[in-house]
Amino acid sequence: MDLTDPFDNFEEIVEITGWEPVLGGKLAEKAVWVDEAKCIGCQYCVHVASNTFIVDEFHGRSRALRQDGDSSDLIQEAIDTCPVDCIHWVNFEELDDLENSLDRDMFQSFGKPPRMNKH
């Protein structure tokens, strides 16, 4: 065994495809998802796991900003505080499809009112 080669005692070779989620160095099987269409903007999740969730300033709804922002236990606590059950664990590969399925133009804004140009 060659002690200068750190990969010498690996039993299997892992092929990197570029599609792997980058969460803590391991392949993630789950990710946190906020269904913004159901969110009422209470901000409980933000208060519990502020490194994971933010509130969209325009729509006034929460969204997951960083998948690795807080521990899984803290994220689960934030999920449990949601009064409308709009935060879920999903497969990481589903995130793009879920994001694309939201039609934010149909949301009623809970955030700042839009600016109106007065002439």
mmCIF file of C-alpha atoms in Angstrom:
data_model
loop_
_atom_site.group_PDB
_atom_site.id
_atom_site.type_symbol
_atom_site.label_atom_id
_atom_site.label_comp_id
_atom_site.label_asym_id
_atom_site.label_seq_id
_atom_site.Cartn_x
_atom_site.Cartn_y
_atom_site.Cartn_z
ATOM 1 C CA MET A 1 0.000 0.000 0.000
ATOM 2 C CA ASP A 2 1.361 3.395 -1.033
ATOM 3 C CA LEU A 3 0.773 5.904 1.784
ATOM 4 C CA THR A 4 1.384 8.872 -0.486
ATOM 5 C CA ASP A 5 -1.688 8.147 -2.623
ATOM 6 C CA PRO A 6 -4.871 9.065 -0.666
ATOM 7 C CA PHE A 7 -7.050 7.152 -3.139
ATOM 8 C CA ASP A 8 -5.039 3.929 -2.902
ATOM 9 C CA ASN A 9 -7.371 2.132 -0.469
ATOM 10 C CA PHE A 10 -10.679 3.025 -2.128
ATOM 11 C CA GLU A 11 -12.542 -0.162 -2.984
ATOM 12 C CA GLU A 12 -14.773 1.315 -5.660
ATOM 13 C CA ILE A 13 -14.356 4.065 -8.188
ATOM 14 C CA VAL A 14 -17.154 6.630 -8.193
ATOM 15 C CA GLU A 15 -17.904 8.193 -11.544
ATOM 16 C CA ILE A 16 -18.847 11.862 -11.326
ATOM 17 C CA THR A 17 -21.463 12.819 -13.885
ATOM 18 C CA GLY A 18 -22.025 16.465 -12.994
ATOM 19 C CA TRP A 19 -25.657 15.791 -12.068
ATOM 20 C CA GLU A 20 -24.898 15.090 -8.397
ATOM 21 C CA PRO A 21 -26.279 17.543 -5.828
ATOM 22 C CA VAL A 22 -23.585 19.374 -3.946
ATOM 23 C CA LEU A 23 -24.702 19.041 -0.342
ATOM 24 C CA GLY A 24 -22.072 18.286 2.218
ATOM 25 C CA GLY A 25 -20.006 16.124 -0.104
ATOM 26 C CA LYS A 26 -22.450 13.193 -0.309
ATOM 27 C CA LEU A 27 -25.152 12.549 -2.867
ATOM 28 C CA ALA A 28 -28.363 13.957 -1.487
ATOM 29 C CA GLU A 29 -31.499 11.918 -1.726
ATOM 30 C CA LYS A 30 -33.806 14.599 -0.410
ATOM 31 C CA ALA A 31 -34.184 18.334 -0.591
ATOM 32 C CA VAL A 32 -36.545 20.807 1.022
ATOM 33 C CA TRP A 33 -39.263 22.364 -1.124
ATOM 34 C CA VAL A 34 -41.684 25.194 -0.315
ATOM 35 C CA ASP A 35 -44.923 25.084 -2.278
ATOM 36 C CA GLU A 36 -45.210 28.835 -2.685
ATOM 37 C CA ALA A 37 -48.744 28.534 -4.047
ATOM 38 C CA LYS A 38 -49.870 27.294 -0.595
ATOM 39 C CA CYS A 39 -47.570 29.497 1.519
ATOM 40 C CA ILE A 40 -49.355 32.219 3.526
ATOM 41 C CA GLY A 41 -46.184 34.165 4.367
ATOM 42 C CA CYS A 42 -46.230 33.559 8.136
ATOM 43 C CA GLN A 43 -42.395 33.362 8.162
ATOM 44 C CA TYR A 44 -42.261 30.700 10.911
ATOM 45 C CA CYS A 45 -39.839 28.635 8.834
ATOM 46 C CA VAL A 46 -37.525 31.634 8.418
ATOM 47 C CA HIS A 47 -37.450 32.210 12.165
ATOM 48 C CA VAL A 48 -36.554 28.556 12.828
ATOM 49 C CA ALA A 49 -34.096 27.869 9.976
ATOM 50 C CA SER A 50 -32.935 31.261 8.770
ATOM 51 C CA ASN A 51 -29.980 29.892 6.806
ATOM 52 C CA THR A 52 -32.287 27.733 4.679
ATOM 53 C CA PHE A 53 -35.425 29.819 4.140
ATOM 54 C CA ILE A 54 -36.015 33.398 3.001
ATOM 55 C CA VAL A 55 -39.121 35.407 2.227
ATOM 56 C CA ASP A 56 -39.548 36.584 -1.344
ATOM 57 C CA GLU A 57 -39.850 40.346 -0.890
ATOM 58 C CA PHE A 58 -42.278 40.860 -3.756
ATOM 59 C CA HIS A 59 -44.639 37.928 -3.208
ATOM 60 C CA GLY A 60 -44.223 37.723 0.568
ATOM 61 C CA ARG A 61 -43.870 33.942 0.493
ATOM 62 C CA SER A 62 -41.143 31.716 1.847
ATOM 63 C CA ARG A 63 -38.778 29.738 -0.324
ATOM 64 C CA ALA A 64 -35.789 27.495 0.246
ATOM 65 C CA LEU A 65 -32.654 29.455 -0.507
ATOM 66 C CA ARG A 66 -29.953 26.969 0.552
ATOM 67 C CA GLN A 67 -30.399 23.236 0.857
ATOM 68 C CA ASP A 68 -27.408 22.959 3.173
ATOM 69 C CA GLY A 69 -28.080 26.105 5.211
ATOM 70 C CA ASP A 70 -29.173 24.361 8.398
ATOM 71 C CA SER A 71 -29.104 20.845 9.832
ATOM 72 C CA SER A 72 -31.760 18.362 8.723
ATOM 73 C CA ASP A 73 -33.193 18.404 12.243
ATOM 74 C CA LEU A 74 -33.569 22.181 12.217
ATOM 75 C CA ILE A 75 -35.141 22.113 8.745
ATOM 76 C CA GLN A 76 -37.566 19.430 9.956
ATOM 77 C CA GLU A 77 -38.460 21.658 12.909
ATOM 78 C CA ALA A 78 -39.192 24.482 10.458
ATOM 79 C CA ILE A 79 -41.365 22.111 8.409
ATOM 80 C CA ASP A 80 -43.260 21.144 11.558
ATOM 81 C CA THR A 81 -43.981 24.811 12.415
ATOM 82 C CA CYS A 82 -45.668 25.508 9.063
ATOM 83 C CA PRO A 83 -49.393 26.064 9.728
ATOM 84 C CA VAL A 84 -50.452 25.221 6.151
ATOM 85 C CA ASP A 85 -48.093 22.268 5.552
ATOM 86 C CA CYS A 86 -46.508 23.788 2.433
ATOM 87 C CA ILE A 87 -42.908 22.660 3.100
ATOM 88 C CA HIS A 88 -41.916 19.154 2.047
ATOM 89 C CA TRP A 89 -38.952 16.848 1.648
ATOM 90 C CA VAL A 90 -38.671 15.849 -2.026
ATOM 91 C CA ASN A 91 -36.151 14.028 -4.191
ATOM 92 C CA PHE A 92 -33.395 16.423 -5.154
ATOM 93 C CA GLU A 93 -33.902 15.652 -8.834
ATOM 94 C CA GLU A 94 -37.521 16.886 -8.599
ATOM 95 C CA LEU A 95 -36.599 20.458 -7.666
ATOM 96 C CA ASP A 96 -36.280 21.796 -11.212
ATOM 97 C CA ASP A 97 -39.642 20.364 -12.250
ATOM 98 C CA LEU A 98 -41.343 21.696 -9.120
ATOM 99 C CA GLU A 99 -39.824 25.141 -9.612
ATOM 100 C CA ASN A 100 -40.927 25.221 -13.241
ATOM 101 C CA SER A 101 -44.462 24.156 -12.316
ATOM 102 C CA LEU A 102 -45.086 27.303 -10.258
ATOM 103 C CA ASP A 103 -46.820 30.117 -12.070
ATOM 104 C CA ARG A 104 -45.793 33.051 -9.895
ATOM 105 C CA ASP A 105 -47.726 35.469 -12.072
ATOM 106 C CA MET A 106 -50.911 33.979 -10.628
ATOM 107 C CA PHE A 107 -49.881 34.622 -6.989
ATOM 108 C CA GLN A 108 -51.643 37.218 -4.899
ATOM 109 C CA SER A 109 -48.885 39.368 -3.479
ATOM 110 C CA PHE A 110 -48.431 39.300 0.297
ATOM 111 C CA GLY A 111 -45.310 41.448 0.005
ATOM 112 C CA LYS A 112 -44.623 45.015 -0.918
ATOM 113 C CA PRO A 113 -47.209 46.643 -3.161
ATOM 114 C CA PRO A 114 -46.057 47.166 -6.751
ATOM 115 C CA ARG A 115 -44.747 50.591 -7.681
ATOM 116 C CA MET A 116 -47.089 52.644 -9.755
ATOM 117 C CA ASN A 117 -45.733 55.276 -12.113
ATOM 118 C CA LYS A 118 -47.656 58.495 -11.758
ATOM 119 C CA HIS A 119 -47.449 60.900 -14.667
#
